[in-house]
Tab-separated table of C-alpha atoms in Angstrom:
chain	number	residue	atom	x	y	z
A	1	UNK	CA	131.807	117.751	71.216
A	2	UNK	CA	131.705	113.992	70.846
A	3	UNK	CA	129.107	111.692	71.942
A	4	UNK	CA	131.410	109.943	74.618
A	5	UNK	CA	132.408	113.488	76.128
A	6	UNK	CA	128.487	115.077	76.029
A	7	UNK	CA	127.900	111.737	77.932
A	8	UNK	CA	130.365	112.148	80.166
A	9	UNK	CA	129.566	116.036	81.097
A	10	UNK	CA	126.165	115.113	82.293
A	11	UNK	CA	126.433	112.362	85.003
A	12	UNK	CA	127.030	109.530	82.455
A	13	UNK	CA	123.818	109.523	81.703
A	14	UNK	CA	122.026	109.389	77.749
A	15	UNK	CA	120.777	112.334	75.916
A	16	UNK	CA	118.607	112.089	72.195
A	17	UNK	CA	118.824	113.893	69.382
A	18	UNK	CA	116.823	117.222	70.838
A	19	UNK	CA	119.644	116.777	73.716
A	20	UNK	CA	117.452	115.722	76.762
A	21	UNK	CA	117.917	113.412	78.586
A	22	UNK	CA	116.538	110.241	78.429
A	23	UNK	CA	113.670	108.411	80.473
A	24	UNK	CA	113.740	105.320	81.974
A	25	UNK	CA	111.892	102.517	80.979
A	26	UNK	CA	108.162	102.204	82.040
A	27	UNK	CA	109.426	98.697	84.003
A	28	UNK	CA	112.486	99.791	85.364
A	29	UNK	CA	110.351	103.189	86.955
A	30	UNK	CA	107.914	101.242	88.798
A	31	UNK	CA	110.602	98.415	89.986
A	32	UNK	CA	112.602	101.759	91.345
A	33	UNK	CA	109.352	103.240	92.818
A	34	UNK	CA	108.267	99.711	94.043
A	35	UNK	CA	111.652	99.187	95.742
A	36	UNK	CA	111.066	102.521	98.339
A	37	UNK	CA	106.574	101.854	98.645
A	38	UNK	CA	107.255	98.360	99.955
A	39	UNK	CA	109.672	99.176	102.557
A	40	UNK	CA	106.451	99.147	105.453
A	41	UNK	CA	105.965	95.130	104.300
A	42	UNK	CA	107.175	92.962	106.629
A	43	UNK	CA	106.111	89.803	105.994
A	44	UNK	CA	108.956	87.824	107.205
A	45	UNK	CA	110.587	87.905	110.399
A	46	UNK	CA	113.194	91.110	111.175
A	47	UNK	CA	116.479	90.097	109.429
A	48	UNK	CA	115.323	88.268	106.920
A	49	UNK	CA	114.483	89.457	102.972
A	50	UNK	CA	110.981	91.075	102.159
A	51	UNK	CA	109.459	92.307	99.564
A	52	UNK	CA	111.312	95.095	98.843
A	53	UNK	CA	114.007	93.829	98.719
A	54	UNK	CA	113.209	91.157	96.097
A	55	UNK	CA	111.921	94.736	94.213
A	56	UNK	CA	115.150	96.019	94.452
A	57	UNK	CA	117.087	92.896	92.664
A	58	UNK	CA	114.530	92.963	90.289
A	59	UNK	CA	115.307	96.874	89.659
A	60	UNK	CA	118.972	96.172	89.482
A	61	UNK	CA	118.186	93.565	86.563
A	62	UNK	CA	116.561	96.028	84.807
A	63	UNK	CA	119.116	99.154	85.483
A	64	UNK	CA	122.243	96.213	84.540
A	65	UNK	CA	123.384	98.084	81.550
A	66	UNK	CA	124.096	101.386	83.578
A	67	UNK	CA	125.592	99.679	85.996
A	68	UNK	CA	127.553	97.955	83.768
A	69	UNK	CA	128.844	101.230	82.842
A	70	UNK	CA	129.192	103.208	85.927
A	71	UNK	CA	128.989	101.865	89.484
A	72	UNK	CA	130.677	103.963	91.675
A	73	UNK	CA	130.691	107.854	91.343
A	74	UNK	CA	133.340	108.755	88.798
A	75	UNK	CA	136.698	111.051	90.672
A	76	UNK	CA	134.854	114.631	89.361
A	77	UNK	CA	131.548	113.448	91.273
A	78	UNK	CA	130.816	114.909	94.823
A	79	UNK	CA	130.040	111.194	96.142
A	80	UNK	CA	133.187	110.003	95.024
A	81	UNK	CA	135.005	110.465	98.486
A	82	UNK	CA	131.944	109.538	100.463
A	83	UNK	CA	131.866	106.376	98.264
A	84	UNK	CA	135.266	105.114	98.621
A	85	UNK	CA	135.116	105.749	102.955
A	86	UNK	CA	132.223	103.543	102.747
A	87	UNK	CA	133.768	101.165	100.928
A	88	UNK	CA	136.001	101.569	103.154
A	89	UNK	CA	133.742	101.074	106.390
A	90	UNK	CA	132.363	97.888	104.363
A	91	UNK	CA	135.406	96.099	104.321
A	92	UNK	CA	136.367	96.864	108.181
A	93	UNK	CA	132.530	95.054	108.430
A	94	UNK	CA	133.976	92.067	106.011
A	95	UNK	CA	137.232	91.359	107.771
A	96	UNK	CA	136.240	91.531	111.470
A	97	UNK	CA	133.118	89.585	110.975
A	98	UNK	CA	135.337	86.537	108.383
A	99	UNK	CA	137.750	86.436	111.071
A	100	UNK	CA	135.043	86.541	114.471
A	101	UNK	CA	132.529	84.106	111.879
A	102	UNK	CA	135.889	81.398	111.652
A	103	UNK	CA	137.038	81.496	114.736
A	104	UNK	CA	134.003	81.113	116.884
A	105	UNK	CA	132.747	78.850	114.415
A	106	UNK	CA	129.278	81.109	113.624
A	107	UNK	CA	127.729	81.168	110.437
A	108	UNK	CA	125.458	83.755	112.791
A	109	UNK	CA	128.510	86.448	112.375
A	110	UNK	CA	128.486	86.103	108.490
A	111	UNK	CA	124.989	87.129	107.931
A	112	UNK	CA	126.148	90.612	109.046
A	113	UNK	CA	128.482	90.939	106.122
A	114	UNK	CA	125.609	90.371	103.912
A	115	UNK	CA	123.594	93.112	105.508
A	116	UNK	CA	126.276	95.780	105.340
A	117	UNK	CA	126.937	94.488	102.075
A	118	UNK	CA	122.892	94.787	100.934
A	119	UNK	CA	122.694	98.091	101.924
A	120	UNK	CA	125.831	99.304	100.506
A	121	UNK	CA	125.033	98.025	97.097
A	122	UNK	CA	121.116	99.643	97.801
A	123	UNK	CA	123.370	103.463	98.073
A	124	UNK	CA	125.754	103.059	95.240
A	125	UNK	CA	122.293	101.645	93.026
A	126	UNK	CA	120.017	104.041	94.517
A	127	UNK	CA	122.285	107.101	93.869
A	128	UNK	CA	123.393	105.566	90.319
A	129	UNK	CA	119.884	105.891	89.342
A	130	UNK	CA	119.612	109.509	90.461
A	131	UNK	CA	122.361	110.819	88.878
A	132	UNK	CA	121.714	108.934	85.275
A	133	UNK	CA	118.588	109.949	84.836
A	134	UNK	CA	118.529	112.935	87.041
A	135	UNK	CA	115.239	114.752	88.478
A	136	UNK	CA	113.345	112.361	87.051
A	137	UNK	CA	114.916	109.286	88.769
A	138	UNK	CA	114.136	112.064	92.200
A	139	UNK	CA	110.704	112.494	91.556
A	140	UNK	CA	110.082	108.303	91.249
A	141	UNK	CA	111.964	108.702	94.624
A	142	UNK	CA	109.287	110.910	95.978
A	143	UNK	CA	106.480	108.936	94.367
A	144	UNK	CA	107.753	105.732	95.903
A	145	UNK	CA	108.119	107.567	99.452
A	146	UNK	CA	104.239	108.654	99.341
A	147	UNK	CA	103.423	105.455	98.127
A	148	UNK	CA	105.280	103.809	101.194
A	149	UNK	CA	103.389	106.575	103.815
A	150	UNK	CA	100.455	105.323	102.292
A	151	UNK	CA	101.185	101.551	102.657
A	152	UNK	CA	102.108	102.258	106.511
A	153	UNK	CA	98.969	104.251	107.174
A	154	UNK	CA	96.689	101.585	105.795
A	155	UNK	CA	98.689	98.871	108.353
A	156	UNK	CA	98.065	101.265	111.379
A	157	UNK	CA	94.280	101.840	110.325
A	158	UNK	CA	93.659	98.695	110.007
A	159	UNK	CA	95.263	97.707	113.257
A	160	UNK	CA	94.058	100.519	114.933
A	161	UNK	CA	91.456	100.032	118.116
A	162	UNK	CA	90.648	101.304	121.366
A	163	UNK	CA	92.705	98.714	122.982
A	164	UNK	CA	95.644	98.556	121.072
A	165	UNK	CA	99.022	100.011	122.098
A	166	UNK	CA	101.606	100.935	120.272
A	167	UNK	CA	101.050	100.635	116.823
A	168	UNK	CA	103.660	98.275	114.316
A	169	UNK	CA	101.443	98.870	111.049
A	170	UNK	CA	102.921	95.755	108.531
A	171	UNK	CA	106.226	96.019	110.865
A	172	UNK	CA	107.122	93.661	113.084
A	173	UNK	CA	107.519	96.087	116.129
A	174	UNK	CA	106.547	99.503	116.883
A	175	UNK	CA	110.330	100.907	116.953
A	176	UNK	CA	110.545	100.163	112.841
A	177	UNK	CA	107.532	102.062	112.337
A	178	UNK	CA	108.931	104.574	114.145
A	179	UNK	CA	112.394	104.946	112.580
A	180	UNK	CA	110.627	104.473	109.497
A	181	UNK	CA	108.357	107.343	110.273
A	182	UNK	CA	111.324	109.605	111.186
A	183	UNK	CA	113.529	109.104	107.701
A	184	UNK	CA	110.787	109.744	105.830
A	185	UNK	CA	109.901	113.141	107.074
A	186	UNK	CA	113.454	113.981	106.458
A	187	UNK	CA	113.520	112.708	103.190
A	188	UNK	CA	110.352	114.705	102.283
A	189	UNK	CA	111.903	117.537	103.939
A	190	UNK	CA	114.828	117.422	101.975
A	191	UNK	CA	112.776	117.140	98.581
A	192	UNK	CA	110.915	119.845	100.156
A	193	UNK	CA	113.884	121.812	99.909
A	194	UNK	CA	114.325	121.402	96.238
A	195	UNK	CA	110.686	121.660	95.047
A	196	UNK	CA	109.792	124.956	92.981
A	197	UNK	CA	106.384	124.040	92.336
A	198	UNK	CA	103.608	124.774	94.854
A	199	UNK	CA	101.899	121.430	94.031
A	200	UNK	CA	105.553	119.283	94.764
A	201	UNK	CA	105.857	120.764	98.140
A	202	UNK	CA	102.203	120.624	99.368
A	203	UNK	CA	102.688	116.580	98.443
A	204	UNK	CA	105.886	116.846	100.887
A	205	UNK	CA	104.120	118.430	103.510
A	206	UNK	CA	101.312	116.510	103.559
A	207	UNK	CA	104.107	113.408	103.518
A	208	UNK	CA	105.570	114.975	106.390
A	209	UNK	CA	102.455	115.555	108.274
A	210	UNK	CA	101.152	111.711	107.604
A	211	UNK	CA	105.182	110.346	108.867
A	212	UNK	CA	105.083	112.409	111.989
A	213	UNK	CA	101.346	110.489	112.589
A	214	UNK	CA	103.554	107.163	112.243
A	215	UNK	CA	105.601	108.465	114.669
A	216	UNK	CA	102.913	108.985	117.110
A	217	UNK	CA	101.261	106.065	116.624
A	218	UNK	CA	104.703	104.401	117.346
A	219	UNK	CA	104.690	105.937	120.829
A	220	UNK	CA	108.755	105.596	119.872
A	221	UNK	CA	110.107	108.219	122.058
A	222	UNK	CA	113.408	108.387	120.577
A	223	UNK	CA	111.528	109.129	117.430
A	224	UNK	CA	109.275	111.697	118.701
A	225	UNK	CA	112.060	113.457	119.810
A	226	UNK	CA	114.273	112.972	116.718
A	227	UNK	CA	111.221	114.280	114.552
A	228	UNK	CA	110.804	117.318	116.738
A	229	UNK	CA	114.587	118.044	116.414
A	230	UNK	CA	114.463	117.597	112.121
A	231	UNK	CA	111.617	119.894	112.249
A	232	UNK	CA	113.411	122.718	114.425
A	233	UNK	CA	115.986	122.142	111.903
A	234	UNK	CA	113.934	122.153	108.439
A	235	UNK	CA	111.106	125.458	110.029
A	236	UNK	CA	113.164	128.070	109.011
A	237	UNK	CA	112.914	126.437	105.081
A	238	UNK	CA	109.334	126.234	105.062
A	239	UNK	CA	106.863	128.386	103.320
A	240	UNK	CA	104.303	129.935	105.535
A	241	UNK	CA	101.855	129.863	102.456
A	242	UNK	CA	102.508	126.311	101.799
A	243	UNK	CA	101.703	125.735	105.659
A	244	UNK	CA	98.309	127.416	105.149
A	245	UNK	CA	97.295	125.401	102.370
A	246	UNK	CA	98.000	122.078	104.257
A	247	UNK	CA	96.125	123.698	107.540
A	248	UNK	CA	93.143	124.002	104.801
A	249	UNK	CA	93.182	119.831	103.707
A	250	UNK	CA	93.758	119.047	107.008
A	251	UNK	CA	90.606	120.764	108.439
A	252	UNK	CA	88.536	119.285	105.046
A	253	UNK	CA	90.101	116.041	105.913
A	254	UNK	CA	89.768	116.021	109.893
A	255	UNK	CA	85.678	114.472	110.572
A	256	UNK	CA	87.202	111.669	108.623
A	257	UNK	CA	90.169	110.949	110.829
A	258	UNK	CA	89.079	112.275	114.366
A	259	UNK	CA	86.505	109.430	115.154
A	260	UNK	CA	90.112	106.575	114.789
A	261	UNK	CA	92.464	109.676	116.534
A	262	UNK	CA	89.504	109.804	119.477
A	263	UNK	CA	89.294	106.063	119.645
A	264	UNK	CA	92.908	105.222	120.025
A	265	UNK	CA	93.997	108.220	122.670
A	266	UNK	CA	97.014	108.993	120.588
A	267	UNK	CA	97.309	112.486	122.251
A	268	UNK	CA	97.145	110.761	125.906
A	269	UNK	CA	99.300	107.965	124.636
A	270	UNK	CA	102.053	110.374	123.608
A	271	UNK	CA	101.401	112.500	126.552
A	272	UNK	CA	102.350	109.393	128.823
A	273	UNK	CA	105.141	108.342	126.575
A	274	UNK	CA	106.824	111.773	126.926
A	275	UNK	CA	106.343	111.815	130.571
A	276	UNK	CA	107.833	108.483	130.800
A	277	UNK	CA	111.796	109.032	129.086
A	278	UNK	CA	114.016	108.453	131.638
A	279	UNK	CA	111.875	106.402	133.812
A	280	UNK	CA	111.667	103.118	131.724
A	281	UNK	CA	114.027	99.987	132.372
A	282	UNK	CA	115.779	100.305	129.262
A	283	UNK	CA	116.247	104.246	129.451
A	284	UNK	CA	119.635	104.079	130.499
A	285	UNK	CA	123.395	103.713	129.601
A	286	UNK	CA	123.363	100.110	130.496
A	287	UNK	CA	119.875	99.802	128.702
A	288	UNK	CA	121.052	100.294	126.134
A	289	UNK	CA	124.094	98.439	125.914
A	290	UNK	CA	126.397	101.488	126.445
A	291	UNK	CA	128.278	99.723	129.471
A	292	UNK	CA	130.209	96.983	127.362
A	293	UNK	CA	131.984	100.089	126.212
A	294	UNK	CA	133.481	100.176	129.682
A	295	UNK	CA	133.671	96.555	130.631
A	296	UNK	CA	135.158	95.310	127.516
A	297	UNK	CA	138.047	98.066	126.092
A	298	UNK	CA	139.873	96.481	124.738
A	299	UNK	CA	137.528	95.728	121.529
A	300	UNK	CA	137.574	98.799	120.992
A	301	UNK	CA	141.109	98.532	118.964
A	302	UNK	CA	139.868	95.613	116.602
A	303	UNK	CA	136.457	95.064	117.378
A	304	UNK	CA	134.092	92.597	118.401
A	305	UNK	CA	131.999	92.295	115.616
A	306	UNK	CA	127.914	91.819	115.475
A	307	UNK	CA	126.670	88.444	116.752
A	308	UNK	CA	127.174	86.297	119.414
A	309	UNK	CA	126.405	88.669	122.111
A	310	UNK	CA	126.572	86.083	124.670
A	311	UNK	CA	129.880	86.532	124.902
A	312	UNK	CA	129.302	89.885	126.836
A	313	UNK	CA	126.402	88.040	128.705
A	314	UNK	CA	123.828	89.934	126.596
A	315	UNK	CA	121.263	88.809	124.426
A	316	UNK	CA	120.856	91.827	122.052
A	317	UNK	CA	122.813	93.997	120.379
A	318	UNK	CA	123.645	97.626	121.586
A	319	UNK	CA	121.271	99.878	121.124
A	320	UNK	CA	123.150	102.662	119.431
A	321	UNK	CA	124.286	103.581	116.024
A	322	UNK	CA	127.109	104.908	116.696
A	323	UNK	CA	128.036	103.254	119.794
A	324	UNK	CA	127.212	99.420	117.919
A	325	UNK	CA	129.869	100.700	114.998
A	326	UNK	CA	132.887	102.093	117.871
A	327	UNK	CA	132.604	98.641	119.859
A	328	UNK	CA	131.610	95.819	117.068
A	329	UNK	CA	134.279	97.293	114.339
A	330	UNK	CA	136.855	99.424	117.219
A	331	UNK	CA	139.047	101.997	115.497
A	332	UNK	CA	138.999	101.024	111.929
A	333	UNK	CA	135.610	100.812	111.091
A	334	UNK	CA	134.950	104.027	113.118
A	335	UNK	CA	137.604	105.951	111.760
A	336	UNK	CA	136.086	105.154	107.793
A	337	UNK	CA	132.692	105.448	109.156
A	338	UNK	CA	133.689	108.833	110.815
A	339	UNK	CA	135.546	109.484	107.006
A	340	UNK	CA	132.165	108.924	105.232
A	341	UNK	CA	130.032	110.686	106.996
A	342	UNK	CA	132.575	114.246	107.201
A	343	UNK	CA	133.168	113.656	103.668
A	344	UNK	CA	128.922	114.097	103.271
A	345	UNK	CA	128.991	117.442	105.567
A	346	UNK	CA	131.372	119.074	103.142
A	347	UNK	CA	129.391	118.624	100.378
A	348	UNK	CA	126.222	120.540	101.848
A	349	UNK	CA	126.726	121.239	105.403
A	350	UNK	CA	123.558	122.943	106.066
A	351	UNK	CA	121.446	119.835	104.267
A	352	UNK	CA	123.567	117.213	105.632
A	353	UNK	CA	122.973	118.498	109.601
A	354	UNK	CA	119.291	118.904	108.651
A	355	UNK	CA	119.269	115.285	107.523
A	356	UNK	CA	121.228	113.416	109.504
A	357	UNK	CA	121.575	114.920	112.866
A	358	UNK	CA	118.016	113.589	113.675
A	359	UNK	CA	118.909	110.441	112.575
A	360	UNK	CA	121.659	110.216	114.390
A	361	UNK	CA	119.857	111.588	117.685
A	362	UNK	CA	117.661	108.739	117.339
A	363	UNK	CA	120.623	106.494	116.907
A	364	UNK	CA	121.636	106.718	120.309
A	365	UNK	CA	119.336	105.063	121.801
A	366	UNK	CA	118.615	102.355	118.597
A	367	UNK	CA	120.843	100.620	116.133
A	368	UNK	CA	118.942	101.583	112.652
A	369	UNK	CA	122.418	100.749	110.511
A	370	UNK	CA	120.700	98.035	108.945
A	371	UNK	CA	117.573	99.676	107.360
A	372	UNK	CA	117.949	99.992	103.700
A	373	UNK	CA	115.671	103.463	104.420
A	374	UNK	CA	118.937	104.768	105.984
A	375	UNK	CA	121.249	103.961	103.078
A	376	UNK	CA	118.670	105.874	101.052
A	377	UNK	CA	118.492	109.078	102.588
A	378	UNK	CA	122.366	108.970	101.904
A	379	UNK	CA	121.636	108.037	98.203
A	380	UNK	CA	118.964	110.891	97.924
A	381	UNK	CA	121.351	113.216	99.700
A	382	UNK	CA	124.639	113.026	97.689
A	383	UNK	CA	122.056	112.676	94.146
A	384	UNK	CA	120.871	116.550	95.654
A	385	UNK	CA	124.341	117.302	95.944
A	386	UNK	CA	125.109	116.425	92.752
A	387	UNK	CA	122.043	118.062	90.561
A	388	UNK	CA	122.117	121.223	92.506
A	389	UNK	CA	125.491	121.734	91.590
A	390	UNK	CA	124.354	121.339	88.101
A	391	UNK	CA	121.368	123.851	89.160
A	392	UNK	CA	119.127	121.005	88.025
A	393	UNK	CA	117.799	120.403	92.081
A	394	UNK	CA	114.203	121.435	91.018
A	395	UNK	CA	111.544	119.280	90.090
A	396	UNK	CA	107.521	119.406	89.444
A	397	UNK	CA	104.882	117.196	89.700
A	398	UNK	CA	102.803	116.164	86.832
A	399	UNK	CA	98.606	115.169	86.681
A	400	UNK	CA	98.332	111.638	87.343
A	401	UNK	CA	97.203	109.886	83.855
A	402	UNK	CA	97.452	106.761	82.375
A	403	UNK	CA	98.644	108.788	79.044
A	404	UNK	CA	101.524	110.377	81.411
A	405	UNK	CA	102.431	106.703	83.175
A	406	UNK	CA	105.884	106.711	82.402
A	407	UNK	CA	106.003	109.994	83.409
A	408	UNK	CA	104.560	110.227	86.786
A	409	UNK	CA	106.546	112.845	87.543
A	410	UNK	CA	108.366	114.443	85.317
A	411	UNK	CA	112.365	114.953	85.891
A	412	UNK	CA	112.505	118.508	84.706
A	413	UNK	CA	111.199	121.293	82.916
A	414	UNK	CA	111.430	120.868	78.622
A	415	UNK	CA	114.332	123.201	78.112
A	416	UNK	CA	116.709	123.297	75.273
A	417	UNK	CA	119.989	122.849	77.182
A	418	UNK	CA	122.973	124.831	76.241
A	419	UNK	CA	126.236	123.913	77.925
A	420	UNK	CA	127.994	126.278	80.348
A	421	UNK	CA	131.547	126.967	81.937
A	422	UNK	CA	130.576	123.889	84.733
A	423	UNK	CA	130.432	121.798	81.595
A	424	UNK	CA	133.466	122.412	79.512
A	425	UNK	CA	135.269	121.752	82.471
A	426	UNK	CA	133.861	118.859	83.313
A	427	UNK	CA	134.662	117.605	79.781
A	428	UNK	CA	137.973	118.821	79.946
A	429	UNK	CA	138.239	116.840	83.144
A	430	UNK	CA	136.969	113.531	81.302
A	431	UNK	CA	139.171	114.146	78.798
A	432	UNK	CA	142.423	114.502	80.583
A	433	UNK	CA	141.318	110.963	82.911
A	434	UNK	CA	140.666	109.450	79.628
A	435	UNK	CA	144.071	110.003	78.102
């Protein structure tokens, strides 16, 4: 077996003499787990770049050689269809906004192609890094996700008083901290669902249990809903045992939190928020934006791309996922978008409804297309994909050292690895593209 084939039969990525694979760099690791625990930092208006993502171009500088080598999934890999519909859906986004940007004469339309753009380049990166170095890229994943729960908490604390309201954290407004709330107890429900280790899915729990507190502090009621749906969902998955155990550090951990829980009301708060869906101004199908649908139809063949909403004699965009991609891009964009997203439920139905259907449910009431956190529950879903089909979906977590720094968390057991049937074929595969 040659070098370029042994490559080639595990994900591209690079394996040493004692055949395992290798680790990143110390610097590329903490750009990749800086990337995900700065997404709470807004320090710049919405729209505009923040720290994370100057984190992520400094992690693709340091990941240019494997990108240099692989970018998009190769034909064998199951993101490769996914890929190329979003690709796809990207260059619907490119084409209808060039044309809308020129002739209205909007440099306001263009920014959107650098969005979709962003956040395209964040999956393909994102899931590049998962697949070449494997559970170990995963795990810095996970670390950067508590990290990031972490950051959020500390913004609500230390905004946190009997007067305030809804609670933003380091966002800019409440429904971010929300949404962001929401992906990440899917995310840590998904790693949840590939954790052998009692240790790696206590930390998940416990990440769970701090997101859905984001969530409440939000007062976001498509969120709380959402949540509530991802965790009907996810119940069935979880370990009763593992449930004790956090019951256990919540009690130890309770006389710390219940004075700021007490002071704030967040149970009354929610209470009220609950009681009030349906009832608000903007709880509605023309609330939300749903009505240009009907009083415009005829976008919905080519689109009337993102910006300039006076045109419809609205300020804001629609608030819906969905609905924003149907009307801004009409058949085209929905059709690839529609193309991407089937092409991710046939490679794990089961985790891909878990996932995404809450996301979704909160979609339809807010546009979250643009949040990088999206792009990266896609990226973390398809990198799953991909390692439990090579039955490497497990991962541990290691003590927290400075001797065991580059290894925060270790990708995956120390095994000798023997190949199997998966892998010959996958070789054989490689070979037959390469001639």
């Amino acid at each position: 077996m040659n070098n370029w084939s042994t490559q080639v039969a595990h994900g591209g990525e690079d394996w040493d003499g004692d055949r395992m694979p290798k680790r990143p760099s110390l610097f590329l690791m903490l750009s990749a787990i800086a990337t995900i625990a700065t997404f709470p930092l807004y320090i710049f208006a919405s729209g505009g770049a923040q720290p994370s993502h100057g984190f992520f171009i400094l992690f693709c500088l340091l990941f240019h050689k494997e990108l240099l080598q692989h970018v998009m999934p190769e034909k064998w890999a199951i993101a490769y269809g996914p890929m190329r519909a979003a690709f796809c859906f990207v260059f619907v986004v490119f084409v209808v906004q060039l044309i809308y940007g020129i002739t209205l004469e909007s440099a306001e339309m263009l920014k959107y192609i650098a969005f979709i753009s962003f956040n395209f380049g964040y999956l393909v990166v994102m899931y590049r890094y998962i697949v070449t170095y494997r559970t170990t890229a995963l795990n810095h994943v996970f670390i950067g996700m508590l990290l990031a729960v972490g950051l959020a908490l500390m913004g609500v604390i230390l905004n946190m008083g009997p007067n305030s309201g809804r609670q933003t954290g380091f966002f800019n407004n409440p429904n971010q901290l929300g949404y962001f709330g929401l992906i990440d107890v899917m995310l840590f429900l998904a790693c949840y669902s590939v954790c052998t280790l009692k240790y790696a899915r206590i930390l998940a729990l416990a990440g769970i249990a701090a997101s859905v507190y984001l969530i409440l502090v939000s007062l976001s009621k498509a969120a709380l809903v959402s949540a509530f749906l991802g965790l009907l969902l996810f119940a069935p998955s979880i370990k009763g045992r593992d449930l004790a155990f956090l019951g256990v550090l919540c009690v130890i951990t309770l006389p710390f939190l219940a004075p700021k829980i007490i002071e704030s009301n967040v149970v009354s708060r929610v209470v009220a928020r609950i009681q009030d869906i349906g009832h608000d101004r903007d709880d509605s199908i023309a609330g939300r934006g749903y009505n240009r649908i009907k009083r415009y139809p005829e976008k919905l063949v080519f689109g009337a791309g993102e910006g300039e909403y006076r045109r419809f004699g609205a300020l804001l965009e629609m608030h819906s996922t969905i609905g924003n991609i149907v009307f801004c891009y009409g058949v085209a964009g929905a059709l690839f978008f529609f193309l991407f997203n089937l092409r991710c439920l046939k490679a794990s139905p089961q985790l891909f409804i878990s996932i995404f259907a809450p996301l979704y449910a909160y979609g339809m009431t807010h546009n979250g297309i643009r949040f990088s956190a999206f792009w990266l529950a896609y990226a973390v879903f398809l990198a799953i994909c991909e390692l439990q089909r090579n039955d490497e979906g497990d991962f541990e977590i290691d003590t927290l050292s400075w001797s065991h720094l580059r290894d925060l968390v270790p990708g995956s057991r120390k095994r000798n690895y023997e190949p199997d049937d998966y892998d010959y074929q996958m070789i054989g595969q490689a070979e037959l593209v390469r001639s």
